[in-house]
PDB file of C-alpha atoms in Angstrom:
ATOM      1  CA  UNK A   1     -18.602   2.974 -48.486  1.00  0.00           C
ATOM      2  CA  UNK A   2     -19.898   0.607 -51.279  1.00  0.00           C
ATOM      3  CA  UNK A   3     -19.281   1.605 -54.320  1.00  0.00           C
ATOM      4  CA  UNK A   4     -19.993   0.684 -58.147  1.00  0.00           C
ATOM      5  CA  UNK A   5     -16.663   0.457 -59.900  1.00  0.00           C
ATOM      6  CA  UNK A   6     -16.829  -0.762 -64.232  1.00  0.00           C
ATOM      7  CA  UNK A   7     -14.631  -4.442 -64.728  1.00  0.00           C
ATOM      8  CA  UNK A   8     -11.941  -5.308 -67.515  1.00  0.00           C
ATOM      9  CA  UNK A   9     -14.743  -6.982 -68.925  1.00  0.00           C
ATOM     10  CA  UNK A  10     -17.482  -4.625 -68.556  1.00  0.00           C
ATOM     11  CA  UNK A  11     -19.112  -6.831 -66.123  1.00  0.00           C
ATOM     12  CA  UNK A  12     -20.518  -4.965 -63.182  1.00  0.00           C
ATOM     13  CA  UNK A  13     -19.960  -5.934 -59.703  1.00  0.00           C
ATOM     14  CA  UNK A  14     -19.796  -5.103 -56.316  1.00  0.00           C
ATOM     15  CA  UNK A  15     -16.785  -3.791 -53.915  1.00  0.00           C
ATOM     16  CA  UNK A  16     -16.378  -2.056 -50.989  1.00  0.00           C
ATOM     17  CA  UNK A  17     -13.731   1.080 -51.194  1.00  0.00           C
ATOM     18  CA  UNK A  18     -12.488  -0.247 -47.444  1.00  0.00           C
ATOM     19  CA  UNK A  19     -11.783  -3.417 -47.753  1.00  0.00           C
ATOM     20  CA  UNK A  20     -10.823  -5.160 -44.477  1.00  0.00           C
ATOM     21  CA  UNK A  21      -9.730  -8.915 -44.150  1.00  0.00           C
ATOM     22  CA  UNK A  22     -11.639 -10.864 -42.223  1.00  0.00           C
ATOM     23  CA  UNK A  23     -10.211 -11.724 -38.906  1.00  0.00           C
ATOM     24  CA  UNK A  24      -9.976 -15.708 -38.468  1.00  0.00           C
ATOM     25  CA  UNK A  25     -10.337 -15.082 -34.599  1.00  0.00           C
ATOM     26  CA  UNK A  26     -10.667 -12.276 -32.797  1.00  0.00           C
ATOM     27  CA  UNK A  27      -6.687 -13.208 -30.961  1.00  0.00           C
ATOM     28  CA  UNK A  28      -5.638 -12.163 -34.805  1.00  0.00           C
ATOM     29  CA  UNK A  29      -7.280  -8.265 -34.003  1.00  0.00           C
ATOM     30  CA  UNK A  30      -5.487  -8.422 -30.368  1.00  0.00           C
ATOM     31  CA  UNK A  31      -1.988  -6.672 -29.405  1.00  0.00           C
ATOM     32  CA  UNK A  32       0.739  -7.692 -26.756  1.00  0.00           C
ATOM     33  CA  UNK A  33      -1.626  -4.864 -24.797  1.00  0.00           C
ATOM     34  CA  UNK A  34      -4.640  -5.889 -24.844  1.00  0.00           C
ATOM     35  CA  UNK A  35      -3.308 -10.259 -24.573  1.00  0.00           C
ATOM     36  CA  UNK A  36      -1.254  -8.902 -21.809  1.00  0.00           C
ATOM     37  CA  UNK A  37      -3.710  -8.111 -19.054  1.00  0.00           C
ATOM     38  CA  UNK A  38      -6.973 -10.265 -20.727  1.00  0.00           C
ATOM     39  CA  UNK A  39      -3.919 -13.242 -19.979  1.00  0.00           C
ATOM     40  CA  UNK A  40      -3.349 -10.980 -16.698  1.00  0.00           C
ATOM     41  CA  UNK A  41      -7.028 -10.960 -15.568  1.00  0.00           C
ATOM     42  CA  UNK A  42      -7.911 -14.509 -15.534  1.00  0.00           C
ATOM     43  CA  UNK A  43      -5.466 -15.396 -13.894  1.00  0.00           C
ATOM     44  CA  UNK A  44      -5.449 -12.985 -10.875  1.00  0.00           C
ATOM     45  CA  UNK A  45      -9.874 -13.159 -10.616  1.00  0.00           C
ATOM     46  CA  UNK A  46     -10.776 -15.633  -9.136  1.00  0.00           C
ATOM     47  CA  UNK A  47      -8.444 -15.131  -5.772  1.00  0.00           C
ATOM     48  CA  UNK A  48      -9.476 -11.300  -5.646  1.00  0.00           C
ATOM     49  CA  UNK A  49     -12.770 -11.604  -3.732  1.00  0.00           C
ATOM     50  CA  UNK A  50     -16.151  -9.173  -2.375  1.00  0.00           C
ATOM     51  CA  UNK A  51     -14.931  -8.423   0.844  1.00  0.00           C
ATOM     52  CA  UNK A  52     -19.450  -6.793   2.488  1.00  0.00           C
ATOM     53  CA  UNK A  53     -18.423  -5.193   5.857  1.00  0.00           C
ATOM     54  CA  UNK A  54     -20.744  -4.429   8.739  1.00  0.00           C
ATOM     55  CA  UNK A  55     -19.890  -3.599  12.568  1.00  0.00           C
ATOM     56  CA  UNK A  56     -20.524  -1.261  15.229  1.00  0.00           C
ATOM     57  CA  UNK A  57     -20.183   2.355  12.486  1.00  0.00           C
ATOM     58  CA  UNK A  58     -22.273   1.777   8.717  1.00  0.00           C
ATOM     59  CA  UNK A  59     -21.342  -0.987   6.932  1.00  0.00           C
ATOM     60  CA  UNK A  60     -19.383  -0.676   3.573  1.00  0.00           C
ATOM     61  CA  UNK A  61     -17.368  -2.723   1.066  1.00  0.00           C
ATOM     62  CA  UNK A  62     -14.113  -3.328   0.008  1.00  0.00           C
ATOM     63  CA  UNK A  63     -11.574  -5.631  -2.192  1.00  0.00           C
ATOM     64  CA  UNK A  64      -9.956  -8.380  -1.071  1.00  0.00           C
ATOM     65  CA  UNK A  65      -7.459 -11.081  -2.965  1.00  0.00           C
ATOM     66  CA  UNK A  66      -5.804 -14.244  -1.460  1.00  0.00           C
ATOM     67  CA  UNK A  67      -1.954 -14.700  -0.918  1.00  0.00           C
ATOM     68  CA  UNK A  68      -2.409 -18.265   0.206  1.00  0.00           C
ATOM     69  CA  UNK A  69      -4.190 -21.829  -0.846  1.00  0.00           C
ATOM     70  CA  UNK A  70      -5.134 -22.653   2.380  1.00  0.00           C
ATOM     71  CA  UNK A  71      -7.852 -18.599   2.641  1.00  0.00           C
ATOM     72  CA  UNK A  72      -5.891 -16.234   3.770  1.00  0.00           C
ATOM     73  CA  UNK A  73      -7.126 -12.885   2.897  1.00  0.00           C
ATOM     74  CA  UNK A  74      -5.031  -9.165   2.408  1.00  0.00           C
ATOM     75  CA  UNK A  75      -7.367  -5.846   2.228  1.00  0.00           C
ATOM     76  CA  UNK A  76      -7.482  -2.207   3.771  1.00  0.00           C
ATOM     77  CA  UNK A  77      -7.427  -1.627   7.895  1.00  0.00           C
ATOM     78  CA  UNK A  78      -9.135   0.383   7.416  1.00  0.00           C
ATOM     79  CA  UNK A  79     -12.096  -1.401   5.040  1.00  0.00           C
ATOM     80  CA  UNK A  80     -12.697  -4.183   7.325  1.00  0.00           C
ATOM     81  CA  UNK A  81     -12.262  -1.260  10.603  1.00  0.00           C
ATOM     82  CA  UNK A  82     -13.482  -1.832  13.727  1.00  0.00           C
ATOM     83  CA  UNK A  83     -16.357  -4.704  12.414  1.00  0.00           C
ATOM     84  CA  UNK A  84     -18.204  -7.950  13.343  1.00  0.00           C
ATOM     85  CA  UNK A  85     -18.711  -9.325  10.790  1.00  0.00           C
ATOM     86  CA  UNK A  86     -16.639  -9.968   8.043  1.00  0.00           C
ATOM     87  CA  UNK A  87     -18.015 -11.463   4.357  1.00  0.00           C
ATOM     88  CA  UNK A  88     -15.979 -12.537   1.485  1.00  0.00           C
ATOM     89  CA  UNK A  89     -17.881 -13.382  -1.750  1.00  0.00           C
ATOM     90  CA  UNK A  90     -15.750 -15.161  -4.587  1.00  0.00           C
ATOM     91  CA  UNK A  91     -16.536 -14.945  -8.363  1.00  0.00           C
ATOM     92  CA  UNK A  92     -17.250 -18.001  -8.218  1.00  0.00           C
ATOM     93  CA  UNK A  93     -20.188 -17.148  -6.189  1.00  0.00           C
ATOM     94  CA  UNK A  94     -19.489 -18.950  -2.994  1.00  0.00           C
ATOM     95  CA  UNK A  95     -19.897 -16.537  -0.188  1.00  0.00           C
ATOM     96  CA  UNK A  96     -17.897 -17.349   3.249  1.00  0.00           C
ATOM     97  CA  UNK A  97     -16.974 -16.362   7.255  1.00  0.00           C
ATOM     98  CA  UNK A  98     -13.934 -14.035   7.214  1.00  0.00           C
ATOM     99  CA  UNK A  99     -12.701 -13.408  10.081  1.00  0.00           C
ATOM    100  CA  UNK A 100      -9.849 -11.113  10.998  1.00  0.00           C
ATOM    101  CA  UNK A 101      -5.729 -12.302  12.167  1.00  0.00           C
ATOM    102  CA  UNK A 102      -4.342  -8.963  12.164  1.00  0.00           C
ATOM    103  CA  UNK A 103      -4.355  -5.078  11.241  1.00  0.00           C
ATOM    104  CA  UNK A 104      -1.760  -2.745  10.956  1.00  0.00           C
ATOM    105  CA  UNK A 105      -3.391   1.109  11.186  1.00  0.00           C
ATOM    106  CA  UNK A 106      -0.261   2.616  10.731  1.00  0.00           C
ATOM    107  CA  UNK A 107       0.016   0.928   6.915  1.00  0.00           C
ATOM    108  CA  UNK A 108      -2.906   0.526   5.821  1.00  0.00           C
ATOM    109  CA  UNK A 109      -2.798  -2.890   5.835  1.00  0.00           C
ATOM    110  CA  UNK A 110      -5.802  -6.199   8.003  1.00  0.00           C
ATOM    111  CA  UNK A 111      -4.791 -10.068   7.058  1.00  0.00           C
ATOM    112  CA  UNK A 112      -8.632 -11.812   7.207  1.00  0.00           C
ATOM    113  CA  UNK A 113      -8.641 -15.518   6.970  1.00  0.00           C
ATOM    114  CA  UNK A 114     -11.616 -17.956   5.343  1.00  0.00           C
ATOM    115  CA  UNK A 115     -12.179 -21.141   5.572  1.00  0.00           C
ATOM    116  CA  UNK A 116     -12.667 -23.992   2.298  1.00  0.00           C
ATOM    117  CA  UNK A 117     -10.786 -26.208   0.133  1.00  0.00           C
ATOM    118  CA  UNK A 118      -7.882 -24.994  -1.248  1.00  0.00           C
ATOM    119  CA  UNK A 119      -8.149 -21.098  -3.105  1.00  0.00           C
ATOM    120  CA  UNK A 120      -6.791 -19.388  -6.090  1.00  0.00           C
ATOM    121  CA  UNK A 121      -4.059 -16.845  -5.014  1.00  0.00           C
ATOM    122  CA  UNK A 122      -1.306 -14.456  -5.740  1.00  0.00           C
ATOM    123  CA  UNK A 123       2.557 -14.625  -5.138  1.00  0.00           C
ATOM    124  CA  UNK A 124       4.277 -11.293  -4.713  1.00  0.00           C
ATOM    125  CA  UNK A 125       6.301  -9.530  -7.028  1.00  0.00           C
ATOM    126  CA  UNK A 126      10.421  -9.110  -6.149  1.00  0.00           C
ATOM    127  CA  UNK A 127      10.415  -5.419  -5.170  1.00  0.00           C
ATOM    128  CA  UNK A 128      13.149  -4.474  -6.980  1.00  0.00           C
ATOM    129  CA  UNK A 129      11.891  -5.975  -9.846  1.00  0.00           C
ATOM    130  CA  UNK A 130       9.586  -3.206 -10.117  1.00  0.00           C
ATOM    131  CA  UNK A 131      10.113  -0.202 -12.838  1.00  0.00           C
ATOM    132  CA  UNK A 132       8.141   3.643 -13.790  1.00  0.00           C
ATOM    133  CA  UNK A 133       6.716   2.901 -16.833  1.00  0.00           C
ATOM    134  CA  UNK A 134       5.832  -0.653 -16.743  1.00  0.00           C
ATOM    135  CA  UNK A 135       2.277  -2.544 -16.881  1.00  0.00           C
ATOM    136  CA  UNK A 136      -0.065  -1.837 -13.561  1.00  0.00           C
ATOM    137  CA  UNK A 137      -3.375  -4.023 -13.535  1.00  0.00           C
ATOM    138  CA  UNK A 138      -6.083  -3.279 -10.393  1.00  0.00           C
ATOM    139  CA  UNK A 139      -9.085  -4.998 -10.201  1.00  0.00           C
ATOM    140  CA  UNK A 140     -11.670  -5.185  -7.128  1.00  0.00           C
ATOM    141  CA  UNK A 141     -15.016  -4.340  -6.655  1.00  0.00           C
ATOM    142  CA  UNK A 142     -15.267  -0.251  -7.210  1.00  0.00           C
ATOM    143  CA  UNK A 143     -19.044   1.496  -5.820  1.00  0.00           C
ATOM    144  CA  UNK A 144     -20.126  -2.264  -5.194  1.00  0.00           C
ATOM    145  CA  UNK A 145     -19.344  -3.856  -9.146  1.00  0.00           C
ATOM    146  CA  UNK A 146     -17.480  -6.349  -9.122  1.00  0.00           C
ATOM    147  CA  UNK A 147     -14.871  -7.956 -10.667  1.00  0.00           C
ATOM    148  CA  UNK A 148     -13.856  -4.452 -12.340  1.00  0.00           C
ATOM    149  CA  UNK A 149     -10.254  -4.183 -14.039  1.00  0.00           C
ATOM    150  CA  UNK A 150      -8.703  -0.999 -14.661  1.00  0.00           C
ATOM    151  CA  UNK A 151      -5.018  -0.810 -16.662  1.00  0.00           C
ATOM    152  CA  UNK A 152      -2.723   1.478 -16.537  1.00  0.00           C
ATOM    153  CA  UNK A 153       1.314   2.107 -15.975  1.00  0.00           C
ATOM    154  CA  UNK A 154       3.332   2.665 -13.065  1.00  0.00           C
ATOM    155  CA  UNK A 155       3.672   6.037 -12.701  1.00  0.00           C
ATOM    156  CA  UNK A 156       6.363   6.454  -9.504  1.00  0.00           C
ATOM    157  CA  UNK A 157       8.163   5.036  -7.349  1.00  0.00           C
ATOM    158  CA  UNK A 158       9.274   5.424  -3.751  1.00  0.00           C
ATOM    159  CA  UNK A 159       5.749   7.704  -2.765  1.00  0.00           C
ATOM    160  CA  UNK A 160       5.464   8.455   0.210  1.00  0.00           C
ATOM    161  CA  UNK A 161       1.823   8.494   1.600  1.00  0.00           C
ATOM    162  CA  UNK A 162      -0.395   9.236   5.212  1.00  0.00           C
ATOM    163  CA  UNK A 163      -1.600   6.937   6.822  1.00  0.00           C
ATOM    164  CA  UNK A 164      -5.190   7.383   8.784  1.00  0.00           C
ATOM    165  CA  UNK A 165      -3.137   7.041  11.912  1.00  0.00           C
ATOM    166  CA  UNK A 166      -0.575   9.529  10.683  1.00  0.00           C
ATOM    167  CA  UNK A 167       2.455   7.470  10.789  1.00  0.00           C
ATOM    168  CA  UNK A 168       3.766   7.977   6.621  1.00  0.00           C
ATOM    169  CA  UNK A 169       3.363   4.980   5.014  1.00  0.00           C
ATOM    170  CA  UNK A 170       6.750   4.215   3.091  1.00  0.00           C
ATOM    171  CA  UNK A 171       7.352   2.734  -0.538  1.00  0.00           C
ATOM    172  CA  UNK A 172       4.148   3.548  -1.418  1.00  0.00           C
ATOM    173  CA  UNK A 173       3.493   3.468  -5.568  1.00  0.00           C
ATOM    174  CA  UNK A 174       1.786   5.713  -7.693  1.00  0.00           C
ATOM    175  CA  UNK A 175       0.177   5.253 -10.916  1.00  0.00           C
ATOM    176  CA  UNK A 176      -2.971   6.400 -13.376  1.00  0.00           C
ATOM    177  CA  UNK A 177      -4.899   2.906 -13.472  1.00  0.00           C
ATOM    178  CA  UNK A 178      -8.526   4.670 -12.460  1.00  0.00           C
ATOM    179  CA  UNK A 179      -9.300   3.522  -8.947  1.00  0.00           C
ATOM    180  CA  UNK A 180     -12.413   4.425  -7.168  1.00  0.00           C
ATOM    181  CA  UNK A 181     -14.416   3.597  -3.531  1.00  0.00           C
ATOM    182  CA  UNK A 182     -14.722   0.127  -3.440  1.00  0.00           C
ATOM    183  CA  UNK A 183     -11.066  -0.796  -4.873  1.00  0.00           C
ATOM    184  CA  UNK A 184      -9.360  -0.217  -1.583  1.00  0.00           C
ATOM    185  CA  UNK A 185      -7.567  -3.377  -0.769  1.00  0.00           C
ATOM    186  CA  UNK A 186      -7.413  -5.195  -3.993  1.00  0.00           C
ATOM    187  CA  UNK A 187      -4.521  -5.853  -6.087  1.00  0.00           C
ATOM    188  CA  UNK A 188      -2.049  -4.153  -8.255  1.00  0.00           C
ATOM    189  CA  UNK A 189      -0.700  -6.840 -10.462  1.00  0.00           C
ATOM    190  CA  UNK A 190       2.165  -6.445 -13.254  1.00  0.00           C
ATOM    191  CA  UNK A 191       2.064  -8.387 -16.752  1.00  0.00           C
ATOM    192  CA  UNK A 192       2.689 -11.822 -14.745  1.00  0.00           C
ATOM    193  CA  UNK A 193      -0.018 -11.096 -12.961  1.00  0.00           C
ATOM    194  CA  UNK A 194       2.104 -10.601  -9.463  1.00  0.00           C
ATOM    195  CA  UNK A 195       1.608  -8.968  -6.255  1.00  0.00           C
ATOM    196  CA  UNK A 196       3.168  -5.399  -7.449  1.00  0.00           C
ATOM    197  CA  UNK A 197       0.842  -3.612  -4.064  1.00  0.00           C
ATOM    198  CA  UNK A 198      -2.772  -2.877  -2.866  1.00  0.00           C
ATOM    199  CA  UNK A 199      -4.396  -0.892  -3.989  1.00  0.00           C
ATOM    200  CA  UNK A 200      -4.912   1.589  -0.988  1.00  0.00           C
ATOM    201  CA  UNK A 201      -5.936   5.610  -1.825  1.00  0.00           C
ATOM    202  CA  UNK A 202      -6.778   8.226  -4.343  1.00  0.00           C
ATOM    203  CA  UNK A 203      -5.771  12.260  -4.835  1.00  0.00           C
ATOM    204  CA  UNK A 204     -10.606  12.854  -5.442  1.00  0.00           C
ATOM    205  CA  UNK A 205      -9.442  16.642  -7.023  1.00  0.00           C
ATOM    206  CA  UNK A 206      -7.241  14.802  -9.420  1.00  0.00           C
ATOM    207  CA  UNK A 207      -7.100  12.778 -11.868  1.00  0.00           C
ATOM    208  CA  UNK A 208      -4.578   9.571 -12.839  1.00  0.00           C
ATOM    209  CA  UNK A 209      -3.403   9.796  -9.499  1.00  0.00           C
ATOM    210  CA  UNK A 210      -3.469   6.686  -7.064  1.00  0.00           C
ATOM    211  CA  UNK A 211      -1.217   4.747  -5.216  1.00  0.00           C
ATOM    212  CA  UNK A 212      -1.044   1.412  -3.670  1.00  0.00           C
ATOM    213  CA  UNK A 213       0.930   0.076  -0.777  1.00  0.00           C
ATOM    214  CA  UNK A 214       4.672  -1.625  -2.244  1.00  0.00           C
ATOM    215  CA  UNK A 215       4.322  -5.437  -1.843  1.00  0.00           C
ATOM    216  CA  UNK A 216       8.282  -5.033  -0.193  1.00  0.00           C
ATOM    217  CA  UNK A 217       6.160  -3.329   2.815  1.00  0.00           C
ATOM    218  CA  UNK A 218       3.371  -5.347   1.974  1.00  0.00           C
ATOM    219  CA  UNK A 219       5.153  -8.913   2.679  1.00  0.00           C
ATOM    220  CA  UNK A 220       6.594  -7.665   6.263  1.00  0.00           C
ATOM    221  CA  UNK A 221       3.424  -6.128   7.744  1.00  0.00           C
ATOM    222  CA  UNK A 222       1.675  -9.391   6.080  1.00  0.00           C
ATOM    223  CA  UNK A 223       3.749 -12.245   7.369  1.00  0.00           C
ATOM    224  CA  UNK A 224       3.845 -10.130  10.556  1.00  0.00           C
ATOM    225  CA  UNK A 225       0.100  -9.967  10.776  1.00  0.00           C
ATOM    226  CA  UNK A 226      -0.111 -13.564  10.344  1.00  0.00           C
ATOM    227  CA  UNK A 227       2.561 -14.875  13.351  1.00  0.00           C
ATOM    228  CA  UNK A 228       1.544 -11.969  15.962  1.00  0.00           C
ATOM    229  CA  UNK A 229      -1.220 -10.606  14.809  1.00  0.00           C
ATOM    230  CA  UNK A 230      -0.078  -7.174  15.021  1.00  0.00           C
ATOM    231  CA  UNK A 231       3.786  -5.399  13.928  1.00  0.00           C
ATOM    232  CA  UNK A 232       6.110  -4.904  16.885  1.00  0.00           C
ATOM    233  CA  UNK A 233       7.484  -2.189  16.817  1.00  0.00           C
ATOM    234  CA  UNK A 234       9.780   0.159  19.240  1.00  0.00           C
ATOM    235  CA  UNK A 235       8.665   2.799  21.353  1.00  0.00           C
ATOM    236  CA  UNK A 236      10.024   5.343  23.186  1.00  0.00           C
ATOM    237  CA  UNK A 237       7.028   7.382  24.750  1.00  0.00           C
ATOM    238  CA  UNK A 238       6.955  10.582  24.184  1.00  0.00           C
ATOM    239  CA  UNK A 239       4.612  13.081  22.153  1.00  0.00           C
ATOM    240  CA  UNK A 240       6.812  15.953  19.943  1.00  0.00           C
ATOM    241  CA  UNK A 241       6.784  17.842  17.599  1.00  0.00           C
ATOM    242  CA  UNK A 242       8.937  18.938  14.412  1.00  0.00           C
ATOM    243  CA  UNK A 243      11.122  22.113  14.860  1.00  0.00           C
ATOM    244  CA  UNK A 244      13.390  24.198  13.463  1.00  0.00           C
ATOM    245  CA  UNK A 245      17.224  24.436  14.893  1.00  0.00           C
ATOM    246  CA  UNK A 246      18.157  28.005  15.751  1.00  0.00           C
ATOM    247  CA  UNK A 247      20.780  29.180  13.211  1.00  0.00           C
ATOM    248  CA  UNK A 248      22.409  30.888  16.253  1.00  0.00           C
ATOM    249  CA  UNK A 249      22.710  26.935  18.053  1.00  0.00           C
ATOM    250  CA  UNK A 250      23.210  25.411  14.495  1.00  0.00           C
ATOM    251  CA  UNK A 251      26.819  27.739  14.170  1.00  0.00           C
ATOM    252  CA  UNK A 252      27.791  27.445  17.800  1.00  0.00           C
ATOM    253  CA  UNK A 253      27.008  23.517  17.635  1.00  0.00           C
ATOM    254  CA  UNK A 254      28.865  23.217  14.338  1.00  0.00           C
ATOM    255  CA  UNK A 255      25.741  21.069  13.372  1.00  0.00           C
ATOM    256  CA  UNK A 256      24.321  20.711   9.379  1.00  0.00           C
ATOM    257  CA  UNK A 257      21.030  19.184  10.114  1.00  0.00           C
ATOM    258  CA  UNK A 258      17.992  22.215  10.056  1.00  0.00           C
ATOM    259  CA  UNK A 259      15.651  20.636  12.403  1.00  0.00           C
ATOM    260  CA  UNK A 260      15.264  17.705  14.881  1.00  0.00           C
ATOM    261  CA  UNK A 261      12.581  16.597  16.863  1.00  0.00           C
ATOM    262  CA  UNK A 262      11.573  18.785  20.277  1.00  0.00           C
ATOM    263  CA  UNK A 263       9.217  16.506  22.938  1.00  0.00           C
ATOM    264  CA  UNK A 264       7.034  18.078  24.378  1.00  0.00           C
ATOM    265  CA  UNK A 265       5.508  15.440  27.135  1.00  0.00           C
ATOM    266  CA  UNK A 266       6.820  12.748  28.250  1.00  0.00           C
ATOM    267  CA  UNK A 267       4.756   9.810  29.245  1.00  0.00           C
ATOM    268  CA  UNK A 268       5.033   7.594  33.054  1.00  0.00           C
ATOM    269  CA  UNK A 269       5.958   4.992  33.404  1.00  0.00           C
ATOM    270  CA  UNK A 270       7.780   4.871  29.721  1.00  0.00           C
ATOM    271  CA  UNK A 271      11.093   4.072  28.479  1.00  0.00           C
ATOM    272  CA  UNK A 272      11.489   8.071  28.004  1.00  0.00           C
ATOM    273  CA  UNK A 273      10.569   8.230  31.832  1.00  0.00           C
ATOM    274  CA  UNK A 274      13.323   6.251  33.057  1.00  0.00           C
ATOM    275  CA  UNK A 275      15.611   7.860  30.491  1.00  0.00           C
ATOM    276  CA  UNK A 276      17.754  11.100  30.615  1.00  0.00           C
ATOM    277  CA  UNK A 277      15.700  12.382  27.797  1.00  0.00           C
ATOM    278  CA  UNK A 278      13.944  15.272  29.443  1.00  0.00           C
ATOM    279  CA  UNK A 279      11.339  17.543  28.261  1.00  0.00           C
ATOM    280  CA  UNK A 280      12.395  20.753  26.302  1.00  0.00           C
ATOM    281  CA  UNK A 281      15.324  18.908  24.416  1.00  0.00           C
ATOM    282  CA  UNK A 282      16.098  18.049  21.087  1.00  0.00           C
ATOM    283  CA  UNK A 283      16.022  14.967  19.599  1.00  0.00           C
ATOM    284  CA  UNK A 284      18.721  15.285  16.879  1.00  0.00           C
ATOM    285  CA  UNK A 285      20.357  11.965  16.033  1.00  0.00           C
ATOM    286  CA  UNK A 286      18.607   8.173  17.528  1.00  0.00           C
ATOM    287  CA  UNK A 287      20.399   5.074  16.750  1.00  0.00           C
ATOM    288  CA  UNK A 288      22.832   6.172  14.570  1.00  0.00           C
ATOM    289  CA  UNK A 289      20.415   7.611  12.446  1.00  0.00           C
ATOM    290  CA  UNK A 290      19.520  11.827  12.526  1.00  0.00           C
ATOM    291  CA  UNK A 291      16.300  13.081  12.978  1.00  0.00           C
ATOM    292  CA  UNK A 292      14.461  15.515  11.065  1.00  0.00           C
ATOM    293  CA  UNK A 293      11.385  14.622  12.188  1.00  0.00           C
ATOM    294  CA  UNK A 294       8.752  12.418  13.859  1.00  0.00           C
ATOM    295  CA  UNK A 295       8.758  10.509  10.531  1.00  0.00           C
ATOM    296  CA  UNK A 296      12.341  10.249  10.440  1.00  0.00           C
ATOM    297  CA  UNK A 297      11.077   8.309  13.977  1.00  0.00           C
ATOM    298  CA  UNK A 298       9.150   5.936  13.309  1.00  0.00           C
ATOM    299  CA  UNK A 299      10.958   4.656  10.303  1.00  0.00           C
ATOM    300  CA  UNK A 300      13.886   4.751  13.311  1.00  0.00           C
ATOM    301  CA  UNK A 301      11.693   2.687  16.112  1.00  0.00           C
ATOM    302  CA  UNK A 302      11.446  -0.762  13.982  1.00  0.00           C
ATOM    303  CA  UNK A 303      11.572  -3.945  15.132  1.00  0.00           C
ATOM    304  CA  UNK A 304      14.556  -4.032  15.782  1.00  0.00           C
ATOM    305  CA  UNK A 305      15.251  -1.329  18.174  1.00  0.00           C
ATOM    306  CA  UNK A 306      13.113  -3.371  20.649  1.00  0.00           C
ATOM    307  CA  UNK A 307      14.602  -3.927  24.401  1.00  0.00           C
ATOM    308  CA  UNK A 308      17.845  -2.194  22.714  1.00  0.00           C
ATOM    309  CA  UNK A 309      20.160  -0.275  24.616  1.00  0.00           C
ATOM    310  CA  UNK A 310      19.687   3.549  21.335  1.00  0.00           C
ATOM    311  CA  UNK A 311      22.305   6.278  21.297  1.00  0.00           C
ATOM    312  CA  UNK A 312      20.752   9.367  21.253  1.00  0.00           C
ATOM    313  CA  UNK A 313      21.497  13.214  20.521  1.00  0.00           C
ATOM    314  CA  UNK A 314      19.677  15.789  21.704  1.00  0.00           C
ATOM    315  CA  UNK A 315      19.974  19.593  21.881  1.00  0.00           C
ATOM    316  CA  UNK A 316      19.743  20.830  25.394  1.00  0.00           C
ATOM    317  CA  UNK A 317      19.899  24.265  26.495  1.00  0.00           C
ATOM    318  CA  UNK A 318      22.171  25.115  24.010  1.00  0.00           C
ATOM    319  CA  UNK A 319      24.316  21.945  24.224  1.00  0.00           C
ATOM    320  CA  UNK A 320      24.612  19.150  22.967  1.00  0.00           C
ATOM    321  CA  UNK A 321      24.584  15.480  24.782  1.00  0.00           C
ATOM    322  CA  UNK A 322      24.325  12.381  24.210  1.00  0.00           C
ATOM    323  CA  UNK A 323      22.916   9.673  26.444  1.00  0.00           C
ATOM    324  CA  UNK A 324      21.646   6.080  26.050  1.00  0.00           C
ATOM    325  CA  UNK A 325      17.635   5.271  25.757  1.00  0.00           C
ATOM    326  CA  UNK A 326      16.633   1.691  25.522  1.00  0.00           C
ATOM    327  CA  UNK A 327      13.234   1.816  23.359  1.00  0.00           C
ATOM    328  CA  UNK A 328      10.369  -0.752  24.952  1.00  0.00           C
ATOM    329  CA  UNK A 329       7.732  -2.166  22.864  1.00  0.00           C
ATOM    330  CA  UNK A 330       4.468  -0.636  20.759  1.00  0.00           C
TER     331      UNK A 330
END
């Protein structure tokens, strides 16, 4: 509010009651949070691309980011699923054709490749350094708006998220950094501009609950996609369902676990078909790991189990049986 005041010399002068010093430059008014976000955006944005996809379905778009100077791009698998042509649009205006190198529906991760001069790229953070409450910055192309930045915090670690394939994705980060359709496949980074996750999902009915595949899982999958085009996993060849262990059988067999995986079907010519495993068996342990659910089976049958003779313990007709089964590869 402008107010006239009387001076000691009885001369009138114009003063501002809410006088504030004029800033010498904008940086002096920025707080630490703003500086951190601004610095990260300047560093990370050149490595984030807008992906345009055409294929058997209706064309779509999403986000991606470079992880190497020679043009490897990471995005979500569902962004490029069934694609026939993919173009990567860069912040500097370039548009390059991207080739699909590999994809893993189990973790919703895909790797693409573009060819040109050296590219800016992101580095992975140490997964053990990520803490709840730390700054989390998402950069992507929500709803087609390129190079959109949102910021928040890491809300929780160690979440699990069901992928579109039905498999459980582990090591998922929950964040309140706002994500929208089109953010899929973009990076979630820390205050140093290092990758802490790949933005992958939101809960439409809830505000402030978004998810990113953690950098530990992402790096494991990405290196294998770059090398093989797919992720190797163990395979038994069964169809199963989660099943509770009847109390009388728990007591009779002195079991502590409450559930296992009931074998409802065995594929022909599969590793399970040539083993002692039978339809109706309830799997309780595999490779010395307790099996309470299908998700436990998936966790256990990783790359290290391929072509290995694995000890398996089942409940059959009320009695415990232990034998070995050789894992195949999927």
